[in-house]
C-alpha cells in the first residue's frame, strides 16, 4: 500500500475514453454501437433526422467519445504467478507520450532504455508462430535485450507473438542471474476494450495490487500476460476491437526515439527504436509504411508469415530488376511514378499473399511505398542465420538507419555509439576495432565520455588501446563535468552538494540543483551556449574545490589537499577565505580548466572509487602509477565512505572493494619484496607527489590495512628501524645489562651491523646542515644510493660523484668510534623503549611509595622531598605530551591535535595527568586533603593501566590488548541486560520485604548493591527468609520512627514470593546472562585470535613510530633532550628528519626508475592473475563454448554453400537439357544447314542425381 499515496495524482492527469454517442451497428439489429458497446451504456443516441436520413453513419473515437479521469491503475498481481507485481494503467489514446515515459521511468522505476524493439505482427487466432521464430525470440531477441538494456514492446496479451515474447522473458528470468533480470523489460501496449476480465482492474483510487485471474492458460486468449513488467492499456472508447492502440504506440516510439541514452540522458546518442515484423496481415503494410516515412528502421523476419514474406520478396525481386528511366529512384525522387513493369510485379506478389483482398491496388501502392524506403529495412533469414547473431543484426539495422538519416555522420562512429550505448564491447572489437579502421581522437571523445559516465570500463580500455590519449582527453574541465554527472543516489553526490551549498551560501547565491549530465556534457564544448563559464553561473556549479574539500575530509589526516595549488589556494588558508577566493576565481576566466590533468589516471581512479564502481576503479588502478600507494588510497577512501553510508548493501560492497584493494596492495608489494628488498623498503617510505605527500605506511595505517601490515617485507622494515644499527638477533637481557652498564657498548656483547658504507653514502646524499641525529640514528639504514644503482652508467656517475665530494672540503667529517658507537646504541628506538619502560616502572614505584608511606599532610608540614620529585617527574611527562601534540609533523595545528586525541593511549595520558593535577591541587589544602589523596589513588590506577601499552610489542601479549578492548564492548552490552534485570528484581524485592523505608542509601543498597552481590553467592538468607529471621533483632513498624532512622521490620506476608523471585533471579543471572557473557567473550577471543598475528603487526607499527620519534632520554631526564631539540630547531635552525616519520623524498631519475620498477612488478602480478583466471574450469568451458559456436557457424555456412551448389547444379541440368532439346530440334529442322553433326555428351558424369 506504500505506492498508493504517491500515485493519487494519476486520475488528475491520465484520462480514459468512454463512448458517449450510440451509433447503431447495422449487423447487430440495433443492439450494439459501432464502438462495440451495448445501447444501455451510452448517454445519447444518434438516430436520424425528421426525413429518416441518418445524420451519423460512421463511428469516430475523437468525435463520439469523451475523456474522464482514469479508473484503472496501480499494480497487477497474477494469481498463482508468484510475488512479482506488474504496473498497469488505463489511458486515453490521446495521452501525450512524454507523460507516460516520465511515469514509467520516474515513478514506476522502469530503467531507461538503451534500445526499444517494438515487435508487431501476426500469430493471432488459428495462426501458429513457427518454431524457429520462437527460437529467435528466445535466444536472439531476449538475450539481445538483456545485453543492451532494451525495452521489448508488444501487445502484451497471451496470444501470438506477445505470448511467445512473454514465455521467452520467463525462461530467461528463470535461467539468468538476479543482476541480469533487471535488464529485460517487456512492456505490453494493448487496447483496453480487448482485454479479457478487465473489470477486476477497475478501481477509482488505484489497485495496489489488483488480483488478475487467467483461465485456460494453455490456449491463446486476450488475457494479460504475467511475464510483462508494465502494461499500457490504451482506451479509444471501443470494446472488443483491435488497432485502437496503434496510433499511441507509434507516437510513444517516436517520442522515445528523441530521448538520450544513459544515466539522466547523458549518452551521446538518442534512444534507438527498431520495429520488428513477424508474419502479419495485409493491414500491417500500412503500419510499416507509416513508420518508414518517419524514418523508423524495421527488421523483417523472412519466412515468418504473409506480410513479412511479401516485403522480403519485394526487396529481392524488385531490386534485381534493371533500372529504367521510369523506375523509382532514390527516396528523394519518390514523386516519380513507378514503371508499369515494376507495378505489375508488385501486384503479382501482393495477389499471391493476399488473394482475397478487395483493395488490391491500395495494397500495391503500400508495397511500392515500402520499397522506396528499403534502406531502412533489414531482412533476417531465420532459417539460415543463427539466433546468436541477432544482436549484431540489430546493430547493423540501426546503423543503416542512422547512416541514412544522418548523412554527415560516419557509419563507424554511429555504430560505435550504438555499441557503447548497448555496452557490447564484443561487437566493437570484432566489427570496429579489428585493425581495419584508423580511429582519431575526435572520433572517440564523445564515446569516451559516454563510457565513463555510464560505467562501461571495457570500452574505456578499448579506447585507450586504440588511439585515445588520456592526457589530451582529461582536462580539468572534463574532470569537473564527470563530477557533475554523479548519480543523485550516490553518497559522493550528496556530500559534494552539501559542500557546494555551503560555498553558494557564502557567496549569496540561491541554492540551485546541480545540472543534469546532459547539460554537463554540453559544457565541454566551447561552442555550446552553456559553455561560457566566466559568468556568474560558473560559480554556482560544482567545481574542483568541492572535490578537494571532500577528499580533504576523507584523506586529510595523511594527505595534503588535492587541487589546492591549481586553484591558487594554500593549505593554511581558512575554509571561509578559501571559498571566497574560489568564488572570485570561478567568476573569472577559469583558465585552469583548459589545462591537462597532471595525474589523469589517478584522478579518474579517485572519481571511480568515490562512486564505488568496482571494475572501473580496478582498471584505473592498473593504469595509474604508484600501484601500492594507489590501492591503499582506494582502500582508505572506501572505508571512510562506508562509515557515512546508510544503505546496508552499498556499505557492504564498499567494504568488499576496499578489501580487494588492500589485497592488491599486498600482492604487488609481495612481488616487489621478492624482487628487491631494499627497493621495496624505499617504496614504503617514499613520499608520493601523486597522493598529497603521504607514504605507503602512513596511508596503510590510516586505512586500517592490517593485512598489508602483516606482510613480511613491512615487518622486516619495521624491525630494521626498531633495532637501529644493532643486529635484530640481539638478546633483550644484553640490552638491559648494557643499559645499566654503558661501557659494555664498546665490547662485543652487542653486535652492530656494518653501516660504514651506508654512512658514507648518506653523508654524500644528505645536504650539509641536515640534522646529524637522523644520520646516526634509527633511520640511517632506510635508504641507500647503492640500492638503486643497477647499470654501469649509474656506477660511473656514482664514482664521479664520490671523487668530486672527496676533493671538496668535507663539512661533515666522520665521527670517532667512541661517539659513533654511543649514538648507535642510545638513538635506536628499542633502546628508547627500554629506557622509557624501566623509568616508568621506577615512576610507578615512587608514586606507590608516596601514596602508601610518604604522603605528608598539607603545607607547611608537607609535601615531602620525594613528592616534589614526583611532581617534577609528572611535569616532564606533560612536556613530552606537549611535544607530541604541537611539535611533531608539518600539518596544521588542528590536524595535529586531532591526530593526538584520536589515539586511545593519549586519551589515557590526558586523563592521568588531569587527575594528577586535580589531586595535587586538592591535597595542598586541609579542607580537600583527603579528597586529593583519593584522587591521586585513583590516578595511580590510571597510570598503572597505561603500562598495558608496552605489551603491544610482544607477539603473544599484544593481541590480548585487542581482545580486552573488544571484550569491554561486550561487557557494556552485558551490563545493559544485567542492569534491567537487577532493577526489575531489586525494586520488587524491596517492595515485598519492606513496606516502608524512606532512607535513600538503604534503598540503593537493597535495589542494586544487594542483588549484584547475589550473583557472586552472597545471599543474606536471615534477612530474606521468614523462617531464618534472627531472634531479638530490634525493628519497628512505626513510620515516624522509621523516618527518624530506626530499622524497619521485614514484612513476612508474601515471603514465599520473595524466595521464588530469588530463585528466578539467580537462574537468569548466574546461568543465562553469565553464560551469555562467556559465549560473547569466547566469540571475541576466537575472532581476534584467528587474526592475532595481523593485529599484533599492525599495532606494533604505531609503537615503533612513537618511540622512533621520541628523544633517546626517558623522563625525567627527557628535559635535557627537549632543551637540545629546542637549540637545534629554533636557535641553530637545523631541520630534523625524525619529525617526518619514515618519510623519504626522491625526485627525478631515481623516482622515475622506482616507478618503472614498481609498474613492472604490478604487470607480473596481473599477468599471473590473468593466467590463473584463464586456467579455471569455467573459463576453459567458456572458451570451448566459443570454439564450438564458431564450428557450428562454419558448419551452417558449409550447409548453406552446399544448398546453393545443389541449386546451381539443378539450374545447370535444366540449362543442359534445354540446350540438348534445342540442338535436337534444330538438327531435325531444315532451317539451318550444318556442315558437321551436333556434339555428343561423353566422359561426363551427372553433377547430381536426377529423380
PDB file of C-alpha atoms in Angstrom, residues 871-1121:
ATOM      1  CA  UNK A 871      55.705  16.406  40.729  1.00  0.00           C
ATOM      2  CA  UNK A 872      58.746  17.227  38.613  1.00  0.00           C
ATOM      3  CA  UNK A 873      58.597  13.795  37.009  1.00  0.00           C
ATOM      4  CA  UNK A 874      54.969  14.317  36.014  1.00  0.00           C
ATOM      5  CA  UNK A 875      55.912  17.774  34.705  1.00  0.00           C
ATOM      6  CA  UNK A 876      58.417  16.136  32.316  1.00  0.00           C
ATOM      7  CA  UNK A 877      55.653  13.778  31.173  1.00  0.00           C
ATOM      8  CA  UNK A 878      53.477  16.809  30.432  1.00  0.00           C
ATOM      9  CA  UNK A 879      56.288  18.387  28.430  1.00  0.00           C
ATOM     10  CA  UNK A 880      56.637  15.238  26.332  1.00  0.00           C
ATOM     11  CA  UNK A 881      52.882  15.165  25.674  1.00  0.00           C
ATOM     12  CA  UNK A 882      53.060  18.796  24.506  1.00  0.00           C
ATOM     13  CA  UNK A 883      55.944  17.920  22.212  1.00  0.00           C
ATOM     14  CA  UNK A 884      53.998  15.023  20.717  1.00  0.00           C
ATOM     15  CA  UNK A 885      50.977  17.253  20.161  1.00  0.00           C
ATOM     16  CA  UNK A 886      52.329  20.555  18.868  1.00  0.00           C
ATOM     17  CA  UNK A 887      55.882  19.910  17.664  1.00  0.00           C
ATOM     18  CA  UNK A 888      55.535  16.844  15.509  1.00  0.00           C
ATOM     19  CA  UNK A 889      54.802  16.753  11.789  1.00  0.00           C
ATOM     20  CA  UNK A 890      54.209  19.516   9.290  1.00  0.00           C
ATOM     21  CA  UNK A 891      50.403  19.517   9.275  1.00  0.00           C
ATOM     22  CA  UNK A 892      48.115  22.202  10.660  1.00  0.00           C
ATOM     23  CA  UNK A 893      47.659  22.713  14.390  1.00  0.00           C
ATOM     24  CA  UNK A 894      44.075  21.455  14.272  1.00  0.00           C
ATOM     25  CA  UNK A 895      45.138  18.342  12.426  1.00  0.00           C
ATOM     26  CA  UNK A 896      47.938  17.597  14.879  1.00  0.00           C
ATOM     27  CA  UNK A 897      45.584  17.968  17.834  1.00  0.00           C
ATOM     28  CA  UNK A 898      43.007  15.779  16.127  1.00  0.00           C
ATOM     29  CA  UNK A 899      45.529  13.024  15.458  1.00  0.00           C
ATOM     30  CA  UNK A 900      46.727  13.210  19.052  1.00  0.00           C
ATOM     31  CA  UNK A 901      43.243  12.971  20.545  1.00  0.00           C
ATOM     32  CA  UNK A 902      42.241  10.061  18.302  1.00  0.00           C
ATOM     33  CA  UNK A 903      44.844   7.794  19.925  1.00  0.00           C
ATOM     34  CA  UNK A 904      43.339   5.836  22.818  1.00  0.00           C
ATOM     35  CA  UNK A 905      46.534   5.867  24.893  1.00  0.00           C
ATOM     36  CA  UNK A 906      46.864   9.608  24.516  1.00  0.00           C
ATOM     37  CA  UNK A 907      43.380   9.928  25.993  1.00  0.00           C
ATOM     38  CA  UNK A 908      44.604   7.787  28.858  1.00  0.00           C
ATOM     39  CA  UNK A 909      47.597  10.122  29.313  1.00  0.00           C
ATOM     40  CA  UNK A 910      45.360  13.195  29.376  1.00  0.00           C
ATOM     41  CA  UNK A 911      43.118  11.561  31.954  1.00  0.00           C
ATOM     42  CA  UNK A 912      46.039  10.550  34.159  1.00  0.00           C
ATOM     43  CA  UNK A 913      47.701  13.961  34.024  1.00  0.00           C
ATOM     44  CA  UNK A 914      44.414  15.793  34.640  1.00  0.00           C
ATOM     45  CA  UNK A 915      43.614  13.639  37.671  1.00  0.00           C
ATOM     46  CA  UNK A 916      47.156  14.164  38.995  1.00  0.00           C
ATOM     47  CA  UNK A 917      46.840  17.939  38.657  1.00  0.00           C
ATOM     48  CA  UNK A 918      43.471  17.870  40.417  1.00  0.00           C
ATOM     49  CA  UNK A 919      44.739  15.653  43.218  1.00  0.00           C
ATOM     50  CA  UNK A 920      47.897  17.714  43.637  1.00  0.00           C
ATOM     51  CA  UNK A 921      45.909  20.934  43.990  1.00  0.00           C
ATOM     52  CA  UNK A 922      43.386  19.435  46.392  1.00  0.00           C
ATOM     53  CA  UNK A 923      45.992  17.881  48.708  1.00  0.00           C
ATOM     54  CA  UNK A 924      47.519  21.304  49.327  1.00  0.00           C
ATOM     55  CA  UNK A 925      44.506  22.470  51.384  1.00  0.00           C
ATOM     56  CA  UNK A 926      43.318  20.956  54.643  1.00  0.00           C
ATOM     57  CA  UNK A 927      39.649  21.013  53.696  1.00  0.00           C
ATOM     58  CA  UNK A 928      40.271  18.998  50.490  1.00  0.00           C
ATOM     59  CA  UNK A 929      43.264  16.972  51.627  1.00  0.00           C
ATOM     60  CA  UNK A 930      41.503  13.625  51.855  1.00  0.00           C
ATOM     61  CA  UNK A 931      39.732  14.180  48.553  1.00  0.00           C
ATOM     62  CA  UNK A 932      43.052  14.935  46.882  1.00  0.00           C
ATOM     63  CA  UNK A 933      44.543  11.767  48.357  1.00  0.00           C
ATOM     64  CA  UNK A 934      41.620   9.752  46.968  1.00  0.00           C
ATOM     65  CA  UNK A 935      42.033  11.344  43.537  1.00  0.00           C
ATOM     66  CA  UNK A 936      45.734  10.526  43.490  1.00  0.00           C
ATOM     67  CA  UNK A 937      44.981   6.938  44.497  1.00  0.00           C
ATOM     68  CA  UNK A 938      42.590   6.597  41.574  1.00  0.00           C
ATOM     69  CA  UNK A 939      45.123   8.320  39.346  1.00  0.00           C
ATOM     70  CA  UNK A 940      47.709   5.727  40.283  1.00  0.00           C
ATOM     71  CA  UNK A 941      45.387   3.104  38.812  1.00  0.00           C
ATOM     72  CA  UNK A 942      45.197   5.066  35.556  1.00  0.00           C
ATOM     73  CA  UNK A 943      48.992   5.439  35.378  1.00  0.00           C
ATOM     74  CA  UNK A 944      49.384   1.727  36.026  1.00  0.00           C
ATOM     75  CA  UNK A 945      46.863   0.763  33.368  1.00  0.00           C
ATOM     76  CA  UNK A 946      48.872   2.904  30.941  1.00  0.00           C
ATOM     77  CA  UNK A 947      51.564   0.265  31.357  1.00  0.00           C
ATOM     78  CA  UNK A 948      49.479  -2.109  29.240  1.00  0.00           C
ATOM     79  CA  UNK A 949      50.620  -0.174  26.174  1.00  0.00           C
ATOM     80  CA  UNK A 950      54.098  -1.685  26.383  1.00  0.00           C
ATOM     81  CA  UNK A 951      52.616  -5.157  25.775  1.00  0.00           C
ATOM     82  CA  UNK A 952      51.912  -4.159  22.188  1.00  0.00           C
ATOM     83  CA  UNK A 953      55.489  -5.009  21.242  1.00  0.00           C
ATOM     84  CA  UNK A 954      55.096  -8.595  22.442  1.00  0.00           C
ATOM     85  CA  UNK A 955      53.792 -11.080  19.877  1.00  0.00           C
ATOM     86  CA  UNK A 956      51.703 -13.099  22.341  1.00  0.00           C
ATOM     87  CA  UNK A 957      50.583 -10.337  24.699  1.00  0.00           C
ATOM     88  CA  UNK A 958      49.981  -7.694  22.016  1.00  0.00           C
ATOM     89  CA  UNK A 959      46.813  -9.276  20.534  1.00  0.00           C
ATOM     90  CA  UNK A 960      45.472  -9.750  24.062  1.00  0.00           C
ATOM     91  CA  UNK A 961      45.184  -5.980  24.358  1.00  0.00           C
ATOM     92  CA  UNK A 962      42.842  -6.010  21.365  1.00  0.00           C
ATOM     93  CA  UNK A 963      40.885  -8.868  22.933  1.00  0.00           C
ATOM     94  CA  UNK A 964      40.480  -6.941  26.181  1.00  0.00           C
ATOM     95  CA  UNK A 965      39.406  -3.822  24.288  1.00  0.00           C
ATOM     96  CA  UNK A 966      36.740  -5.721  22.352  1.00  0.00           C
ATOM     97  CA  UNK A 967      35.595  -7.574  25.470  1.00  0.00           C
ATOM     98  CA  UNK A 968      34.980  -4.236  27.162  1.00  0.00           C
ATOM     99  CA  UNK A 969      32.395  -3.556  24.455  1.00  0.00           C
ATOM    100  CA  UNK A 970      30.851  -6.946  25.133  1.00  0.00           C
ATOM    101  CA  UNK A 971      30.663  -6.130  28.846  1.00  0.00           C
ATOM    102  CA  UNK A 972      28.835  -2.900  28.060  1.00  0.00           C
ATOM    103  CA  UNK A 973      26.036  -4.754  26.315  1.00  0.00           C
ATOM    104  CA  UNK A 974      26.016  -7.385  29.050  1.00  0.00           C
ATOM    105  CA  UNK A 975      25.734  -4.727  31.756  1.00  0.00           C
ATOM    106  CA  UNK A 976      22.774  -3.237  29.935  1.00  0.00           C
ATOM    107  CA  UNK A 977      20.838  -6.517  30.181  1.00  0.00           C
ATOM    108  CA  UNK A 978      22.067  -7.083  33.713  1.00  0.00           C
ATOM    109  CA  UNK A 979      21.006  -3.586  34.849  1.00  0.00           C
ATOM    110  CA  UNK A 980      17.493  -4.127  33.517  1.00  0.00           C
ATOM    111  CA  UNK A 981      17.184  -7.430  35.355  1.00  0.00           C
ATOM    112  CA  UNK A 982      18.755  -6.014  38.547  1.00  0.00           C
ATOM    113  CA  UNK A 983      16.331  -3.109  38.545  1.00  0.00           C
ATOM    114  CA  UNK A 984      13.338  -5.358  37.982  1.00  0.00           C
ATOM    115  CA  UNK A 985      14.292  -7.804  40.752  1.00  0.00           C
ATOM    116  CA  UNK A 986      15.652  -5.211  43.187  1.00  0.00           C
ATOM    117  CA  UNK A 987      12.568  -2.996  43.197  1.00  0.00           C
ATOM    118  CA  UNK A 988      10.219  -5.978  43.534  1.00  0.00           C
ATOM    119  CA  UNK A 989      12.337  -7.494  46.325  1.00  0.00           C
ATOM    120  CA  UNK A 990      12.494  -4.229  48.271  1.00  0.00           C
ATOM    121  CA  UNK A 991       8.757  -3.673  47.947  1.00  0.00           C
ATOM    122  CA  UNK A 992       7.944  -7.185  49.194  1.00  0.00           C
ATOM    123  CA  UNK A 993      10.404  -7.200  52.122  1.00  0.00           C
ATOM    124  CA  UNK A 994       9.884  -3.671  53.475  1.00  0.00           C
ATOM    125  CA  UNK A 995       6.560  -1.933  53.335  1.00  0.00           C
ATOM    126  CA  UNK A 996       8.089   1.452  54.174  1.00  0.00           C
ATOM    127  CA  UNK A 997      11.726   2.503  54.262  1.00  0.00           C
ATOM    128  CA  UNK A 998      12.384   6.093  53.054  1.00  0.00           C
ATOM    129  CA  UNK A 999      16.191   6.036  53.589  1.00  0.00           C
ATOM    130  CA  UNK A1000      17.767   6.675  50.102  1.00  0.00           C
ATOM    131  CA  UNK A1001      21.057   4.985  50.938  1.00  0.00           C
ATOM    132  CA  UNK A1002      19.432   1.777  52.072  1.00  0.00           C
ATOM    133  CA  UNK A1003      17.038   1.787  49.114  1.00  0.00           C
ATOM    134  CA  UNK A1004      20.013   1.969  46.723  1.00  0.00           C
ATOM    135  CA  UNK A1005      21.795  -0.812  48.600  1.00  0.00           C
ATOM    136  CA  UNK A1006      18.845  -3.170  48.558  1.00  0.00           C
ATOM    137  CA  UNK A1007      17.742  -2.389  44.975  1.00  0.00           C
ATOM    138  CA  UNK A1008      21.142  -2.542  43.228  1.00  0.00           C
ATOM    139  CA  UNK A1009      24.014  -3.474  45.502  1.00  0.00           C
ATOM    140  CA  UNK A1010      22.496  -6.483  47.318  1.00  0.00           C
ATOM    141  CA  UNK A1011      21.109  -8.144  44.101  1.00  0.00           C
ATOM    142  CA  UNK A1012      24.503  -7.615  42.472  1.00  0.00           C
ATOM    143  CA  UNK A1013      26.171  -9.495  45.347  1.00  0.00           C
ATOM    144  CA  UNK A1014      23.606 -12.262  44.965  1.00  0.00           C
ATOM    145  CA  UNK A1015      25.268 -13.140  41.647  1.00  0.00           C
ATOM    146  CA  UNK A1016      28.501 -13.971  43.491  1.00  0.00           C
ATOM    147  CA  UNK A1017      26.780 -16.062  46.173  1.00  0.00           C
ATOM    148  CA  UNK A1018      26.482 -13.509  48.999  1.00  0.00           C
ATOM    149  CA  UNK A1019      22.847 -14.086  49.925  1.00  0.00           C
ATOM    150  CA  UNK A1020      21.790 -12.848  53.420  1.00  0.00           C
ATOM    151  CA  UNK A1021      19.175 -15.560  53.913  1.00  0.00           C
ATOM    152  CA  UNK A1022      18.486 -14.443  57.501  1.00  0.00           C
ATOM    153  CA  UNK A1023      17.218 -11.119  56.133  1.00  0.00           C
ATOM    154  CA  UNK A1024      15.039 -12.597  53.379  1.00  0.00           C
ATOM    155  CA  UNK A1025      13.560 -15.902  54.551  1.00  0.00           C
ATOM    156  CA  UNK A1026      10.902 -15.608  57.314  1.00  0.00           C
ATOM    157  CA  UNK A1027      11.898 -18.976  58.767  1.00  0.00           C
ATOM    158  CA  UNK A1028      15.503 -17.832  59.222  1.00  0.00           C
ATOM    159  CA  UNK A1029      14.886 -14.486  60.864  1.00  0.00           C
ATOM    160  CA  UNK A1030      17.232 -13.582  63.723  1.00  0.00           C
ATOM    161  CA  UNK A1031      15.661 -13.519  67.171  1.00  0.00           C
ATOM    162  CA  UNK A1032      15.926 -10.372  69.226  1.00  0.00           C
ATOM    163  CA  UNK A1033      16.514  -8.068  66.289  1.00  0.00           C
ATOM    164  CA  UNK A1034      15.332  -4.548  67.058  1.00  0.00           C
ATOM    165  CA  UNK A1035      12.954  -3.115  64.464  1.00  0.00           C
ATOM    166  CA  UNK A1036       9.757  -1.118  64.278  1.00  0.00           C
ATOM    167  CA  UNK A1037       6.777  -0.599  62.004  1.00  0.00           C
ATOM    168  CA  UNK A1038       6.166   2.927  63.258  1.00  0.00           C
ATOM    169  CA  UNK A1039       6.502   5.238  60.268  1.00  0.00           C
ATOM    170  CA  UNK A1040       7.591   8.161  62.455  1.00  0.00           C
ATOM    171  CA  UNK A1041      10.428   6.162  63.984  1.00  0.00           C
ATOM    172  CA  UNK A1042      11.428   4.768  60.630  1.00  0.00           C
ATOM    173  CA  UNK A1043      11.673   8.288  59.211  1.00  0.00           C
ATOM    174  CA  UNK A1044      13.788   9.194  62.229  1.00  0.00           C
ATOM    175  CA  UNK A1045      16.291   6.461  61.286  1.00  0.00           C
ATOM    176  CA  UNK A1046      15.075   3.332  63.047  1.00  0.00           C
ATOM    177  CA  UNK A1047      15.368  -0.069  61.356  1.00  0.00           C
ATOM    178  CA  UNK A1048      12.041  -1.099  59.760  1.00  0.00           C
ATOM    179  CA  UNK A1049      10.724  -4.595  60.327  1.00  0.00           C
ATOM    180  CA  UNK A1050      10.711  -7.042  57.451  1.00  0.00           C
ATOM    181  CA  UNK A1051       7.303  -7.956  56.042  1.00  0.00           C
ATOM    182  CA  UNK A1052       6.546 -11.699  56.065  1.00  0.00           C
ATOM    183  CA  UNK A1053       3.181 -11.611  54.310  1.00  0.00           C
ATOM    184  CA  UNK A1054       4.499 -12.592  50.890  1.00  0.00           C
ATOM    185  CA  UNK A1055       7.766 -14.168  51.872  1.00  0.00           C
ATOM    186  CA  UNK A1056       7.134 -17.161  49.656  1.00  0.00           C
ATOM    187  CA  UNK A1057       7.115 -14.846  46.641  1.00  0.00           C
ATOM    188  CA  UNK A1058      10.465 -13.366  47.690  1.00  0.00           C
ATOM    189  CA  UNK A1059      12.036 -16.812  47.678  1.00  0.00           C
ATOM    190  CA  UNK A1060      10.591 -17.627  44.250  1.00  0.00           C
ATOM    191  CA  UNK A1061      11.884 -14.336  42.809  1.00  0.00           C
ATOM    192  CA  UNK A1062      15.327 -15.055  44.279  1.00  0.00           C
ATOM    193  CA  UNK A1063      15.408 -18.454  42.615  1.00  0.00           C
ATOM    194  CA  UNK A1064      14.345 -16.983  39.261  1.00  0.00           C
ATOM    195  CA  UNK A1065      16.837 -14.126  39.578  1.00  0.00           C
ATOM    196  CA  UNK A1066      19.746 -16.474  40.265  1.00  0.00           C
ATOM    197  CA  UNK A1067      18.653 -18.774  37.456  1.00  0.00           C
ATOM    198  CA  UNK A1068      18.595 -15.960  34.912  1.00  0.00           C
ATOM    199  CA  UNK A1069      21.729 -14.143  36.022  1.00  0.00           C
ATOM    200  CA  UNK A1070      24.065 -16.974  37.008  1.00  0.00           C
ATOM    201  CA  UNK A1071      23.080 -19.361  34.257  1.00  0.00           C
ATOM    202  CA  UNK A1072      21.614 -17.388  31.387  1.00  0.00           C
ATOM    203  CA  UNK A1073      23.316 -13.985  31.444  1.00  0.00           C
ATOM    204  CA  UNK A1074      26.706 -15.100  32.739  1.00  0.00           C
ATOM    205  CA  UNK A1075      26.898 -17.883  30.168  1.00  0.00           C
ATOM    206  CA  UNK A1076      25.833 -15.386  27.534  1.00  0.00           C
ATOM    207  CA  UNK A1077      28.767 -13.190  28.543  1.00  0.00           C
ATOM    208  CA  UNK A1078      31.122 -16.167  28.416  1.00  0.00           C
ATOM    209  CA  UNK A1079      29.874 -17.039  24.940  1.00  0.00           C
ATOM    210  CA  UNK A1080      30.419 -13.456  23.800  1.00  0.00           C
ATOM    211  CA  UNK A1081      33.930 -13.490  25.239  1.00  0.00           C
ATOM    212  CA  UNK A1082      34.669 -16.790  23.524  1.00  0.00           C
ATOM    213  CA  UNK A1083      33.465 -15.463  20.192  1.00  0.00           C
ATOM    214  CA  UNK A1084      35.555 -12.302  20.550  1.00  0.00           C
ATOM    215  CA  UNK A1085      38.616 -14.272  21.605  1.00  0.00           C
ATOM    216  CA  UNK A1086      38.380 -16.762  18.742  1.00  0.00           C
ATOM    217  CA  UNK A1087      37.736 -13.958  16.255  1.00  0.00           C
ATOM    218  CA  UNK A1088      40.761 -11.938  17.312  1.00  0.00           C
ATOM    219  CA  UNK A1089      42.966 -14.943  17.979  1.00  0.00           C
ATOM    220  CA  UNK A1090      42.380 -16.143  14.430  1.00  0.00           C
ATOM    221  CA  UNK A1091      43.955 -12.929  13.138  1.00  0.00           C
ATOM    222  CA  UNK A1092      46.147 -12.255  16.157  1.00  0.00           C
ATOM    223  CA  UNK A1093      49.265 -12.040  14.037  1.00  0.00           C
ATOM    224  CA  UNK A1094      47.750  -9.315  11.872  1.00  0.00           C
ATOM    225  CA  UNK A1095      46.546  -7.370  14.911  1.00  0.00           C
ATOM    226  CA  UNK A1096      49.942  -7.537  16.566  1.00  0.00           C
ATOM    227  CA  UNK A1097      51.851  -6.480  13.462  1.00  0.00           C
ATOM    228  CA  UNK A1098      49.529  -3.538  12.917  1.00  0.00           C
ATOM    229  CA  UNK A1099      49.688  -2.127  16.450  1.00  0.00           C
ATOM    230  CA  UNK A1100      53.429  -2.802  16.548  1.00  0.00           C
ATOM    231  CA  UNK A1101      53.872  -0.169  13.842  1.00  0.00           C
ATOM    232  CA  UNK A1102      52.254   2.539  15.972  1.00  0.00           C
ATOM    233  CA  UNK A1103      54.515   1.701  18.886  1.00  0.00           C
ATOM    234  CA  UNK A1104      57.625   1.775  16.717  1.00  0.00           C
ATOM    235  CA  UNK A1105      56.607   5.138  15.231  1.00  0.00           C
ATOM    236  CA  UNK A1106      56.040   6.560  18.702  1.00  0.00           C
ATOM    237  CA  UNK A1107      59.423   5.539  20.102  1.00  0.00           C
ATOM    238  CA  UNK A1108      61.262   6.336  16.889  1.00  0.00           C
ATOM    239  CA  UNK A1109      60.113   9.933  17.247  1.00  0.00           C
ATOM    240  CA  UNK A1110      60.830  10.174  20.971  1.00  0.00           C
ATOM    241  CA  UNK A1111      64.082  11.589  22.350  1.00  0.00           C
ATOM    242  CA  UNK A1112      66.560   8.995  23.493  1.00  0.00           C
ATOM    243  CA  UNK A1113      66.345  10.024  27.160  1.00  0.00           C
ATOM    244  CA  UNK A1114      63.341   8.985  29.234  1.00  0.00           C
ATOM    245  CA  UNK A1115      61.528  11.122  31.808  1.00  0.00           C
ATOM    246  CA  UNK A1116      62.570  12.841  33.965  1.00  0.00           C
ATOM    247  CA  UNK A1117      65.849  13.288  32.068  1.00  0.00           C
ATOM    248  CA  UNK A1118      63.897  13.950  28.885  1.00  0.00           C
ATOM    249  CA  UNK A1119      64.089  17.677  29.606  1.00  0.00           C
ATOM    250  CA  UNK A1120      67.719  17.558  28.540  1.00  0.00           C
ATOM    251  CA  UNK A1121      66.674  16.161  25.131  1.00  0.00           C
TER     252      UNK A1121
END
